[in-house]
PDB file of C-alpha atoms in Angstrom:
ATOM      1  CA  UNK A 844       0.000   0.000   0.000  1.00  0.00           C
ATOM      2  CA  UNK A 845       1.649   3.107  -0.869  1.00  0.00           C
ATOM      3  CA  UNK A 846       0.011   6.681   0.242  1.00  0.00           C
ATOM      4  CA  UNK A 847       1.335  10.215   0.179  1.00  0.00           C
ATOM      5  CA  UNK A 848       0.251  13.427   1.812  1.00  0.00           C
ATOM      6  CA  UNK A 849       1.527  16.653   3.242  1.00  0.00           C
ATOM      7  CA  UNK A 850       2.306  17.554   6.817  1.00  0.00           C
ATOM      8  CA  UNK A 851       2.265  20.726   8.575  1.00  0.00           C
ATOM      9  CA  UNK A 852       3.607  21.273  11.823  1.00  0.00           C
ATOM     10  CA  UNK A 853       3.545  24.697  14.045  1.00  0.00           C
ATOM     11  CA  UNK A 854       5.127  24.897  17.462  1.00  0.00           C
ATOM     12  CA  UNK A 855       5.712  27.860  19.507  1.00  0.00           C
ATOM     13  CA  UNK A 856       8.264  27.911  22.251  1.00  0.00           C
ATOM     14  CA  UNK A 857      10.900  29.476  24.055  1.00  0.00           C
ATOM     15  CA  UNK A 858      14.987  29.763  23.920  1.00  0.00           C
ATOM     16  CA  UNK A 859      17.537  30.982  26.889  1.00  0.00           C
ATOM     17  CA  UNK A 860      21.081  30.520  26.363  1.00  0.00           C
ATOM     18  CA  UNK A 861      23.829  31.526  29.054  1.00  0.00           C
ATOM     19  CA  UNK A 862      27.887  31.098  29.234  1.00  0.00           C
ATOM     20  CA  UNK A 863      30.509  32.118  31.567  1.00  0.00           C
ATOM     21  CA  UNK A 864      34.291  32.208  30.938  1.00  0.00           C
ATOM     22  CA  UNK A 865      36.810  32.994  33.647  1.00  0.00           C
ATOM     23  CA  UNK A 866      40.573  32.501  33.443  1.00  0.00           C
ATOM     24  CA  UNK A 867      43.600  33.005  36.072  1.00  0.00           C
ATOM     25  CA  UNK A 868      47.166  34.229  34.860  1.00  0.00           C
ATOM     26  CA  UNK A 869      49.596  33.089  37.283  1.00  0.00           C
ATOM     27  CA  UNK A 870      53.068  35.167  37.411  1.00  0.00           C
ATOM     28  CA  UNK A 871      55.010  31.311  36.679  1.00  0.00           C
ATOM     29  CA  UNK A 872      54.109  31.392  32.852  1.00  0.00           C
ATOM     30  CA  UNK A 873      50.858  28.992  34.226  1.00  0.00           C
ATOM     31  CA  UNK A 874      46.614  29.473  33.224  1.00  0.00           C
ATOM     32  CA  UNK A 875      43.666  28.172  33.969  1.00  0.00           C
ATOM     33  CA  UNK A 876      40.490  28.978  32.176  1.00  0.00           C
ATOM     34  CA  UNK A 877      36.674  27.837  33.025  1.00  0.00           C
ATOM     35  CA  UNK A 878      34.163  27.938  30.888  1.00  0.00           C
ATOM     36  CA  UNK A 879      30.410  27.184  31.187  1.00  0.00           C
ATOM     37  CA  UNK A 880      27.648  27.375  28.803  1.00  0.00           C
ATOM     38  CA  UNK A 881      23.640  26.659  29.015  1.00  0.00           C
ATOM     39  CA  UNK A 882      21.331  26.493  26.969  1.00  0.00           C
ATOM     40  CA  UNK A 883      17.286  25.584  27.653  1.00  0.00           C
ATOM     41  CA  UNK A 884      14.466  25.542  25.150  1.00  0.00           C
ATOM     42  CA  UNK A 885      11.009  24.235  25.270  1.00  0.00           C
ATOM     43  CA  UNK A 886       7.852  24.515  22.889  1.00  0.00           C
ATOM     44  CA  UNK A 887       4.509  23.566  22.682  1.00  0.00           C
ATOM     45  CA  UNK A 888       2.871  20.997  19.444  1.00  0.00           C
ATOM     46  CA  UNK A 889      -0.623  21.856  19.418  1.00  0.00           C
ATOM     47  CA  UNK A 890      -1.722  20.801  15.966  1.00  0.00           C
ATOM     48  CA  UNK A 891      -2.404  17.466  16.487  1.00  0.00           C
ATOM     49  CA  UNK A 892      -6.114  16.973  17.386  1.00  0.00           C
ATOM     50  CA  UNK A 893      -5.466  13.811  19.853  1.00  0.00           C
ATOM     51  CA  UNK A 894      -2.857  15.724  22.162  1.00  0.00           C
ATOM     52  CA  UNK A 895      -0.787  18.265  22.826  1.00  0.00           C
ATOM     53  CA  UNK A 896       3.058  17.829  22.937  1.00  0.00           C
ATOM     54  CA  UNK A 897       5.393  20.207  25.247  1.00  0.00           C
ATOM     55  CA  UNK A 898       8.635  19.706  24.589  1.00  0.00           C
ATOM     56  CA  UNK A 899      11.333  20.831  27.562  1.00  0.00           C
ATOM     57  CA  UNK A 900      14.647  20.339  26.850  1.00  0.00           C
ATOM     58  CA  UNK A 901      18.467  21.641  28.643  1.00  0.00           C
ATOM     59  CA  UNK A 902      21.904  21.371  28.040  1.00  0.00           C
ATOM     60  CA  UNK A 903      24.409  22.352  29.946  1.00  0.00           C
ATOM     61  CA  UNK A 904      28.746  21.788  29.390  1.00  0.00           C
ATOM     62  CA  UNK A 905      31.797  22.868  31.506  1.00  0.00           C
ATOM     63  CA  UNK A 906      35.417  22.548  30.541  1.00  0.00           C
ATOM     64  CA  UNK A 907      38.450  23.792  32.204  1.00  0.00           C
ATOM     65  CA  UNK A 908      41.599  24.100  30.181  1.00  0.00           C
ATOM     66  CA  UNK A 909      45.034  24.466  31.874  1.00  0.00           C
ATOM     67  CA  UNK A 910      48.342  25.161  29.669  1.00  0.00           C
ATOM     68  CA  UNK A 911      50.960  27.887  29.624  1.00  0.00           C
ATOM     69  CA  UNK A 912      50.709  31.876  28.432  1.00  0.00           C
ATOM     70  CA  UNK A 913      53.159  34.363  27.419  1.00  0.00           C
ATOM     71  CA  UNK A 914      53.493  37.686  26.071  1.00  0.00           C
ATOM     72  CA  UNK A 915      54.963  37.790  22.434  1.00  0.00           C
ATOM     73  CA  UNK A 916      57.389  40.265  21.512  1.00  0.00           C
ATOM     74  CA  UNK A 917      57.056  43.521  18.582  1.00  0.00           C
ATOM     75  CA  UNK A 918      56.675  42.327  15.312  1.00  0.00           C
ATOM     76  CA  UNK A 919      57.230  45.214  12.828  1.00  0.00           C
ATOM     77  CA  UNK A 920      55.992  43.619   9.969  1.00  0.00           C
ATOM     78  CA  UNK A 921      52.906  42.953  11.498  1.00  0.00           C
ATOM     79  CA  UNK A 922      52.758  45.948  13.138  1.00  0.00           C
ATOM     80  CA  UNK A 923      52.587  44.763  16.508  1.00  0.00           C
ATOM     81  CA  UNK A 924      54.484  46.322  19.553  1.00  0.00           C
ATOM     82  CA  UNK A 925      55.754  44.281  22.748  1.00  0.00           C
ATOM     83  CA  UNK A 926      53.493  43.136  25.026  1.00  0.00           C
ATOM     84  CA  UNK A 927      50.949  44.189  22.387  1.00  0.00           C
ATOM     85  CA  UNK A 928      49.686  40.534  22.005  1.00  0.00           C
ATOM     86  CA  UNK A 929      49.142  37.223  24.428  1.00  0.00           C
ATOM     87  CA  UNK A 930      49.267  33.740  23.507  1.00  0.00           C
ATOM     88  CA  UNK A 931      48.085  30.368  25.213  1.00  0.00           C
ATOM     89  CA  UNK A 932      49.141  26.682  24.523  1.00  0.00           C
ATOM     90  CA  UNK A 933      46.534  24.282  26.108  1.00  0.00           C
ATOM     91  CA  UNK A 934      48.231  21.608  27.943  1.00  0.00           C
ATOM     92  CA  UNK A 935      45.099  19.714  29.176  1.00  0.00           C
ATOM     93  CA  UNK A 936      41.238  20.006  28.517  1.00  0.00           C
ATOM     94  CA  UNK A 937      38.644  18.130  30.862  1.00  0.00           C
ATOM     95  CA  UNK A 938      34.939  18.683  30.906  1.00  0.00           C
ATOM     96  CA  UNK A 939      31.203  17.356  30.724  1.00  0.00           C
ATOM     97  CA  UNK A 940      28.404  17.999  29.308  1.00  0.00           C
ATOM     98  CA  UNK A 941      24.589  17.025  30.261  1.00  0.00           C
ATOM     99  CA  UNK A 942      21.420  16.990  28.450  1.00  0.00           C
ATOM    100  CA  UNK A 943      18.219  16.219  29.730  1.00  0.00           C
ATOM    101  CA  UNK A 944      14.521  16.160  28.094  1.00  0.00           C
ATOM    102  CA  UNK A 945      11.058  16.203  29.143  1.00  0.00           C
ATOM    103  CA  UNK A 946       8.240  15.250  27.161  1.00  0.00           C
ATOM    104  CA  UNK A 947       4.897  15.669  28.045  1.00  0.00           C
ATOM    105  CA  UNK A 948       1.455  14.603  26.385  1.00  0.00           C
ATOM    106  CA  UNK A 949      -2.153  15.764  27.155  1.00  0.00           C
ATOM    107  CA  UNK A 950      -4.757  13.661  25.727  1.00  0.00           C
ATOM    108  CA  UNK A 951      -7.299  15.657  24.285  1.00  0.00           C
ATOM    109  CA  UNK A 952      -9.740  13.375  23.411  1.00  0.00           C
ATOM    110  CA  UNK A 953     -10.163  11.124  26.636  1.00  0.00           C
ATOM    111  CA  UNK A 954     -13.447   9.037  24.730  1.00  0.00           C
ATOM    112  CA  UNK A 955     -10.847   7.365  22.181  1.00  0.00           C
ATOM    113  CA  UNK A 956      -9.216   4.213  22.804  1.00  0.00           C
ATOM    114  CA  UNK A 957      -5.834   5.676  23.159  1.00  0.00           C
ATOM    115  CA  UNK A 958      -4.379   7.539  26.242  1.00  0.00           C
ATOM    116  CA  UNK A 959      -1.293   9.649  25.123  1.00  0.00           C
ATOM    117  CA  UNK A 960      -0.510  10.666  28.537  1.00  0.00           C
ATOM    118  CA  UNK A 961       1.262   7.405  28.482  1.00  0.00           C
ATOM    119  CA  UNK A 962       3.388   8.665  26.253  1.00  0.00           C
ATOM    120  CA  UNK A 963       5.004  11.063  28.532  1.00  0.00           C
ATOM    121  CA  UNK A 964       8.462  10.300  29.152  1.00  0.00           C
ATOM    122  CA  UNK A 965      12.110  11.935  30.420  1.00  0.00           C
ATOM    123  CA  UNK A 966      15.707  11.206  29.335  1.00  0.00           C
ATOM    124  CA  UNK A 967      18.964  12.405  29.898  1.00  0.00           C
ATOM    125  CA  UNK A 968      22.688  11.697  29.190  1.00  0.00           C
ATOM    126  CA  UNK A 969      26.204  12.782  30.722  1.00  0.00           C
ATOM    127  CA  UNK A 970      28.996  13.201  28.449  1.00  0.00           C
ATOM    128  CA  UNK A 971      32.813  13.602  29.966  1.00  0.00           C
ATOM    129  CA  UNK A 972      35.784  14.109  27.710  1.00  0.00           C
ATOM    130  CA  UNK A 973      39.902  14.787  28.604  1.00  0.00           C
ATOM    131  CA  UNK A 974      42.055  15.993  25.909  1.00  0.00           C
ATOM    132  CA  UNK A 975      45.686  16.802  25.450  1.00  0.00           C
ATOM    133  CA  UNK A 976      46.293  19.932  23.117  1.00  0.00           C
ATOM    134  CA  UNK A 977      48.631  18.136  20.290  1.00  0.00           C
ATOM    135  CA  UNK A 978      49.868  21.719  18.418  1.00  0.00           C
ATOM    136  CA  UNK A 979      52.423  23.251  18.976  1.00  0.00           C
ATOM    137  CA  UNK A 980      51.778  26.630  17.533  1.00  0.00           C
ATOM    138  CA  UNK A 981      49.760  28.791  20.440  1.00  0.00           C
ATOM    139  CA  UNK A 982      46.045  27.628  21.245  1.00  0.00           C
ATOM    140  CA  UNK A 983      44.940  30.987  21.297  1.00  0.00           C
ATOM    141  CA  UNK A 984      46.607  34.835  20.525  1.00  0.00           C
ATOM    142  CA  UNK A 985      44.667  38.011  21.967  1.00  0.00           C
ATOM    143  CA  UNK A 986      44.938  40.548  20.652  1.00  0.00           C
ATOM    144  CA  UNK A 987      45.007  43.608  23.495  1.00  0.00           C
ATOM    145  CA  UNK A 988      42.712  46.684  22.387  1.00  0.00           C
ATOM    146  CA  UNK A 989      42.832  47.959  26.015  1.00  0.00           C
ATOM    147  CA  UNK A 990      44.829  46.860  29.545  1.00  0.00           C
ATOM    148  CA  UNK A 991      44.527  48.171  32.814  1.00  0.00           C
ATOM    149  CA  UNK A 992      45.023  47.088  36.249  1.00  0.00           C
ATOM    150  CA  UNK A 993      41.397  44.998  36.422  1.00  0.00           C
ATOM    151  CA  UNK A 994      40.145  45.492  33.128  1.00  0.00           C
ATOM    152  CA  UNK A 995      41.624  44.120  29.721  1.00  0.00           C
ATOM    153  CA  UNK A 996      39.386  44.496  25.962  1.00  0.00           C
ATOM    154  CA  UNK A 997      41.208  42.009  23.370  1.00  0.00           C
ATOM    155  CA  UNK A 998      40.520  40.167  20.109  1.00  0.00           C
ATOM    156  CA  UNK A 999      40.555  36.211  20.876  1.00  0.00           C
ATOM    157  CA  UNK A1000      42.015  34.282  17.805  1.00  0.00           C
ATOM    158  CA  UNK A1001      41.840  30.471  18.664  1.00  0.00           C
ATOM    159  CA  UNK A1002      43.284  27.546  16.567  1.00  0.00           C
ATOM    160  CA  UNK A1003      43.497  24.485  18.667  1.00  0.00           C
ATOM    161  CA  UNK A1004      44.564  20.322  17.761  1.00  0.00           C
ATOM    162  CA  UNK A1005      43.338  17.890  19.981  1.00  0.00           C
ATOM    163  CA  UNK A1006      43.305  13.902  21.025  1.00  0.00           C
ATOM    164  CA  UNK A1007      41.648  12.557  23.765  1.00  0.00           C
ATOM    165  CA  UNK A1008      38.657  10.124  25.011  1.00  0.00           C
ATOM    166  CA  UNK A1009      35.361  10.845  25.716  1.00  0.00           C
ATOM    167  CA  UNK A1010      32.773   8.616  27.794  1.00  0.00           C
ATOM    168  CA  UNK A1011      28.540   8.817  27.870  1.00  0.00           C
ATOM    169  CA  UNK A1012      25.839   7.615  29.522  1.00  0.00           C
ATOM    170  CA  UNK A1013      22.416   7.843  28.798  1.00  0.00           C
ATOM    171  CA  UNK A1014      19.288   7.357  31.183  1.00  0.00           C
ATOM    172  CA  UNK A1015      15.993   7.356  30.749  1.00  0.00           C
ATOM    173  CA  UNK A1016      12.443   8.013  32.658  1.00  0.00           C
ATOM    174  CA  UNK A1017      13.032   4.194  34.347  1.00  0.00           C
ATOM    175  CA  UNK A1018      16.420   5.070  35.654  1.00  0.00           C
ATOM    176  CA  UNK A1019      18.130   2.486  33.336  1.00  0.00           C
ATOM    177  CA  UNK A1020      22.047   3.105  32.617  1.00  0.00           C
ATOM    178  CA  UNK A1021      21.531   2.196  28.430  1.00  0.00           C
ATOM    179  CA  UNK A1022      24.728   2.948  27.477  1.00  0.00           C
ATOM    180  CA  UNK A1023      28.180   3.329  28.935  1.00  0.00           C
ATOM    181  CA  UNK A1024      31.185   3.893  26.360  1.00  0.00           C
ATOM    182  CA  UNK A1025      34.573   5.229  25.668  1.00  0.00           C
ATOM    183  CA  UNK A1026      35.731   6.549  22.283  1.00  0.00           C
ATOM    184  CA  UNK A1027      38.242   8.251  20.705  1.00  0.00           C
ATOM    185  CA  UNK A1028      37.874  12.328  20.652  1.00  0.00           C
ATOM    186  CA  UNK A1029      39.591  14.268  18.272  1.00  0.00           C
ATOM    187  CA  UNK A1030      38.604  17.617  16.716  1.00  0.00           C
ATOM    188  CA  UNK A1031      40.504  20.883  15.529  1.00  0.00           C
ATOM    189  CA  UNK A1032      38.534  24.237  16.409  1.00  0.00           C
ATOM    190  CA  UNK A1033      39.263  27.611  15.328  1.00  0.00           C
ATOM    191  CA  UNK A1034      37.519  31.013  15.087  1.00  0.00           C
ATOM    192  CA  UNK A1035      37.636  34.615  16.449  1.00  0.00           C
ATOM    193  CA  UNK A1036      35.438  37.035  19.481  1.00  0.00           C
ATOM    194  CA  UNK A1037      35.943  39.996  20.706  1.00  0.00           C
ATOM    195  CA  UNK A1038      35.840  39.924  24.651  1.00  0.00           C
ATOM    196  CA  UNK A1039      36.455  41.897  27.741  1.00  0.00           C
ATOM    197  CA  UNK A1040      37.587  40.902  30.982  1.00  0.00           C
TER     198      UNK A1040
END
């Protein structure tokens, strides 16, 4: 049997997103950096005539990087004077992340012979991953706009190589451990912000 038709969907919801980065320069050449990010969304499927769908879903990560830091010297070419410019090396990366979801169904139609509130159902999964930086050339150069005693304004140029392992878990609305594993993590990142700290 072979049928066709068309489907139209329409959900309305909501979107918060949050992150935090903190780092400490120690005077030995030494850094560590936290970072934190969040992010929460949820929306509403009320197009279906049966039940109505509310989706609420978070994820959350947190990785602290450790490694050295340095000033770099003029470079007339570039145009740069000294102490103009910072760079970082990661050394080590550690963090987790967690996701969790909520989804909840209201029957509408309580005379039918299906109740979708049974359908209603939670998840979530922990991911935790430990790299070692493998480049040599600096993590990260800032550039510094502005630098006073508490305050510095710089462009953040990142480029980093690394190898690692990760581990998950995933658990859902029974409280059942589904999945336990440990892989391989490697990934190159790169890009630029403009921050102030």
């Amino acid at each position: 049997t072979l049928s066709s038709g068309t489907v139209t969907t329409e959900n309305t919801g909501a979107y918060t997103s949050s992150g935090e980065m903190s780092i400490t320069f120690d005077k030995d050449g030494t850094f560590t950096m936290t970072r934190t990010m969040s992010t929460t969304t949820t929306y509403t499927d009320d197009t279906d005539a049966a039940y109505t769908e509310v989706d609420a879903s978070t994820n959350s990560s947190t990785s602290t990087i450790t490694g050295t830091w340095s000033f770099l010297a003029k470079n007339k070419a570039d145009e740069f004077k000294n102490k103009e410019r910072i760079a970082l090396w990661y050394k080590d990366v550690n963090g987790s992340s967690t996701s969790s979801s909520d989804v909840t169904y209201t029957d509408k139609d309580a005379d039918d012979f299906y109740d979708y509130t049974q359908d209603t159902y939670s998840s979530s999964s922990t991911d935790t991953d430990g790299d070692v930086d493998t480049d040599s050339a600096p993590s990260e150069i800032w550039e510094l706009d502005m630098l006073k005693s508490k305050e510095v304004t710089a462009v953040r140029t990142y480029n980093s190589v690394s190898t690692g392992t990760s581990s998950s878990s995933y658990t859902n609305s029974a409280g059942t451990t589904t999945t336990s594993t440990g892989n391989p993590s490697n990934y190159t990142s790169e890009g630029t912000s403009t921050m102030t700290l």
